[in-house]
XYZ file of C-alpha atoms in Angstrom:
241
model
C -23.905 24.283 -39.091
C -23.879 23.052 -42.717
C -26.133 20.085 -43.422
C -23.221 17.795 -44.323
C -21.506 18.549 -40.960
C -24.705 17.796 -39.031
C -25.039 14.504 -40.879
C -21.494 13.372 -40.170
C -21.927 14.248 -36.470
C -24.705 11.671 -36.079
C -23.796 8.086 -35.156
C -23.885 5.702 -38.079
C -26.437 2.888 -38.274
C -23.678 0.417 -37.423
C -22.668 2.471 -34.362
C -26.286 2.717 -33.188
C -26.762 -1.019 -33.548
C -23.563 -1.701 -31.641
C -24.595 0.692 -28.861
C -28.005 -0.984 -28.616
C -26.457 -4.453 -28.488
C -23.926 -3.355 -25.874
C -26.704 -1.932 -23.709
C -28.684 -5.161 -24.064
C -25.666 -7.131 -22.837
C -25.184 -4.796 -19.865
C -28.883 -5.072 -18.978
C -28.676 -8.870 -19.130
C -25.552 -8.841 -16.968
C -27.304 -6.678 -14.380
C -30.262 -9.067 -14.294
C -27.900 -11.989 -13.829
C -26.096 -10.091 -11.076
C -29.378 -9.413 -9.262
C -30.558 -13.000 -9.555
C -27.314 -14.858 -8.823
C -24.901 -12.422 -7.161
C -21.496 -11.138 -8.292
C -19.585 -14.405 -7.870
C -21.718 -16.195 -10.483
C -21.197 -13.550 -13.160
C -19.646 -14.940 -16.335
C -19.686 -14.076 -20.019
C -21.005 -17.542 -20.826
C -24.007 -17.126 -18.525
C -24.807 -13.668 -19.881
C -24.464 -14.847 -23.481
C -26.709 -17.836 -22.795
C -29.415 -15.595 -21.341
C -29.408 -13.580 -24.574
C -29.314 -16.553 -26.923
C -25.816 -15.560 -28.049
C -22.596 -17.480 -28.263
C -19.681 -16.408 -26.110
C -17.725 -15.772 -29.294
C -20.395 -13.301 -30.455
C -20.336 -11.525 -27.090
C -16.564 -11.099 -27.383
C -17.220 -8.622 -30.204
C -18.620 -6.251 -27.565
C -16.659 -7.195 -24.436
C -13.263 -8.833 -24.977
C -13.264 -10.462 -21.525
C -15.142 -10.691 -18.243
C -13.104 -7.851 -16.712
C -14.320 -5.403 -19.351
C -17.950 -6.239 -18.546
C -17.371 -6.093 -14.787
C -15.725 -2.678 -15.147
C -18.841 -1.360 -16.878
C -21.086 -2.835 -14.167
C -18.957 -1.461 -11.323
C -18.811 1.986 -12.901
C -22.576 2.021 -13.438
C -23.207 0.879 -9.859
C -21.007 3.658 -8.455
C -22.750 6.215 -10.663
C -26.200 4.963 -9.629
C -25.165 5.132 -5.975
C -23.781 8.649 -6.379
C -27.026 9.689 -8.107
C -29.025 8.306 -5.175
C -26.851 10.156 -2.655
C -27.044 13.433 -4.578
C -30.824 13.097 -4.916
C -31.111 12.528 -1.167
C -29.123 15.709 -0.516
C -31.314 17.754 -2.847
C -34.673 16.330 -1.702
C -36.357 17.962 1.316
C -36.223 15.604 4.302
C -38.992 14.765 6.745
C -37.035 16.846 9.249
C -36.251 20.302 7.785
C -33.310 20.672 10.156
C -31.663 17.410 9.091
C -28.038 18.180 8.089
C -27.084 17.609 4.476
C -24.412 15.091 5.463
C -27.017 12.977 7.276
C -29.315 13.143 4.244
C -26.431 12.003 2.036
C -25.663 9.119 4.389
C -29.297 8.047 4.424
C -29.373 8.082 0.626
C -26.306 5.833 0.658
C -28.008 3.454 3.103
C -31.277 3.300 1.160
C -29.483 2.493 -2.094
C -27.462 -0.286 -0.463
C -30.552 -1.898 1.046
C -32.492 -1.633 -2.223
C -29.604 -3.026 -4.318
C -27.782 -5.583 -2.137
C -26.218 -7.461 -5.049
C -24.821 -4.257 -6.538
C -23.582 -3.201 -3.103
C -21.812 -6.555 -2.814
C -20.291 -6.052 -6.256
C -18.762 -2.789 -5.024
C -17.931 -3.671 -1.433
C -18.252 -7.414 -0.931
C -15.741 -10.203 -1.443
C -13.392 -9.202 -4.304
C -14.091 -11.071 -7.525
C -11.434 -13.635 -8.277
C -8.807 -12.437 -10.770
C -10.526 -9.078 -11.355
C -8.476 -5.898 -11.156
C -10.016 -2.522 -12.008
C -8.045 -0.539 -14.603
C -5.708 1.966 -12.984
C -7.243 5.458 -13.008
C -10.012 4.106 -15.220
C -13.795 4.634 -15.179
C -14.262 2.924 -11.818
C -11.759 5.332 -10.260
C -13.562 8.302 -11.785
C -16.858 7.031 -10.377
C -15.465 6.647 -6.846
C -14.068 10.179 -7.053
C -17.576 11.479 -7.640
C -18.781 9.725 -4.481
C -15.829 11.093 -2.518
C -16.596 14.597 -3.740
C -20.168 14.504 -2.447
C -19.304 13.382 1.072
C -16.205 15.556 1.364
C -18.195 18.646 0.353
C -21.182 17.886 2.667
C -18.821 17.226 5.605
C -16.446 20.191 5.335
C -18.113 22.885 3.234
C -18.705 25.301 6.142
C -15.127 25.277 7.452
C -12.061 27.265 6.440
C -8.740 25.599 5.546
C -7.298 27.002 8.770
C -10.038 25.350 10.828
C -9.529 22.031 9.063
C -5.771 22.183 9.640
C -6.356 22.770 13.352
C -8.854 19.912 13.763
C -8.521 18.014 17.028
C -7.389 14.512 16.078
C -5.150 11.969 17.804
C -1.499 12.605 17.052
C -0.589 11.454 13.550
C 2.791 9.897 12.913
C 5.016 11.855 10.506
C 4.721 8.998 8.014
C 0.909 8.982 8.124
C 0.713 12.769 8.023
C 2.919 12.871 4.939
C 0.884 10.168 3.230
C -2.441 11.889 3.949
C -1.107 15.220 2.708
C -0.399 13.845 -0.742
C -3.728 12.054 -1.251
C -5.916 13.576 -3.995
C -9.200 15.197 -2.988
C -12.146 16.137 -5.162
C -14.581 18.168 -3.081
C -12.574 20.849 -1.290
C -9.305 20.822 -3.201
C -6.380 20.212 -0.869
C -7.320 18.917 2.582
C -4.988 19.205 5.572
C -4.021 15.834 6.997
C -6.176 16.170 10.176
C -9.267 16.728 8.018
C -8.369 13.769 5.804
C -8.041 11.577 8.883
C -11.500 12.689 10.032
C -12.927 12.038 6.571
C -11.519 8.503 6.468
C -12.810 7.789 9.970
C -16.274 9.138 9.176
C -16.456 7.192 5.935
C -15.429 3.975 7.638
C -18.070 4.412 10.334
C -20.843 5.301 7.884
C -20.001 2.560 5.423
C -19.517 -0.047 8.141
C -23.014 0.495 9.529
C -24.550 0.208 6.062
C -22.537 -2.921 5.236
C -23.651 -4.592 8.466
C -27.274 -3.988 7.533
C -26.958 -4.950 3.871
C -25.211 -8.201 4.793
C -27.943 -9.035 7.313
C -26.093 -8.524 10.593
C -28.529 -6.057 12.188
C -31.809 -7.951 11.950
C -31.905 -8.123 15.750
C -32.774 -4.412 15.690
C -36.151 -5.202 14.193
C -37.578 -2.316 12.216
C -35.512 0.327 13.962
C -32.408 0.341 11.766
C -33.297 3.592 9.989
C -33.874 5.522 13.221
C -30.710 4.197 14.841
C -28.699 4.962 11.702
C -29.932 8.572 11.742
C -28.949 8.902 15.405
C -25.498 7.470 14.640
C -24.971 9.880 11.745
C -26.083 12.882 13.793
C -23.667 11.884 16.557
C -20.876 11.338 14.040
C -21.383 14.760 12.502
C -21.587 16.461 15.917
C -18.314 14.824 16.985
C -16.523 15.958 13.828
C -17.813 19.511 14.226
C -16.604 19.580 17.832
C -13.180 18.499 16.676
C -12.981 21.199 14.024
C -14.478 24.144 15.886
């Protein structure tokens, strides 16, 4: 590559300074989120923590929604990274299914980052709407891909289409057939129904723990969660095979 082309490919000093300032704002917003929770997040509070005026912060984020979108996208990506790492890391039990390892990675991240978990799955922030098919949607697709692949990777399309599920109404079957999927390509509607059911069960157990509703279990939440995920996976496999 000619020297002049290599030079023009590098970010300018102004672009590097803007990127550094933007990252500083995001870091400050994440600290504020951790300390005060999602509901208290505001541009004014973030600007104050950095010694900036709100007007100066508007040069980087035109409104609160733009900053929240960055935080939500980053949280989803961090969660997906944690799940993928759990899948790729040898477990204490060498026979532990990959889907259970993924679920445990999801649980551990939620417990370690309760404020970020609440940002993603807690009470919706007033007046915030994620951009349609924007970065938050792309981030959730990555999460969907991991769980869909770990759940169904060993089955053929014919097996998935013949999965034993309660009878689906024609309306629901048609709706499920047209939903996009990112791990296995097209999924037959019975498999999609199983995926939605499994996700709801997995996520519900984690949410109960993150929001403090399982303290009566003492220190046994992790063991009981593993048992629940093993049972969930065994039930799905029975329905498919």
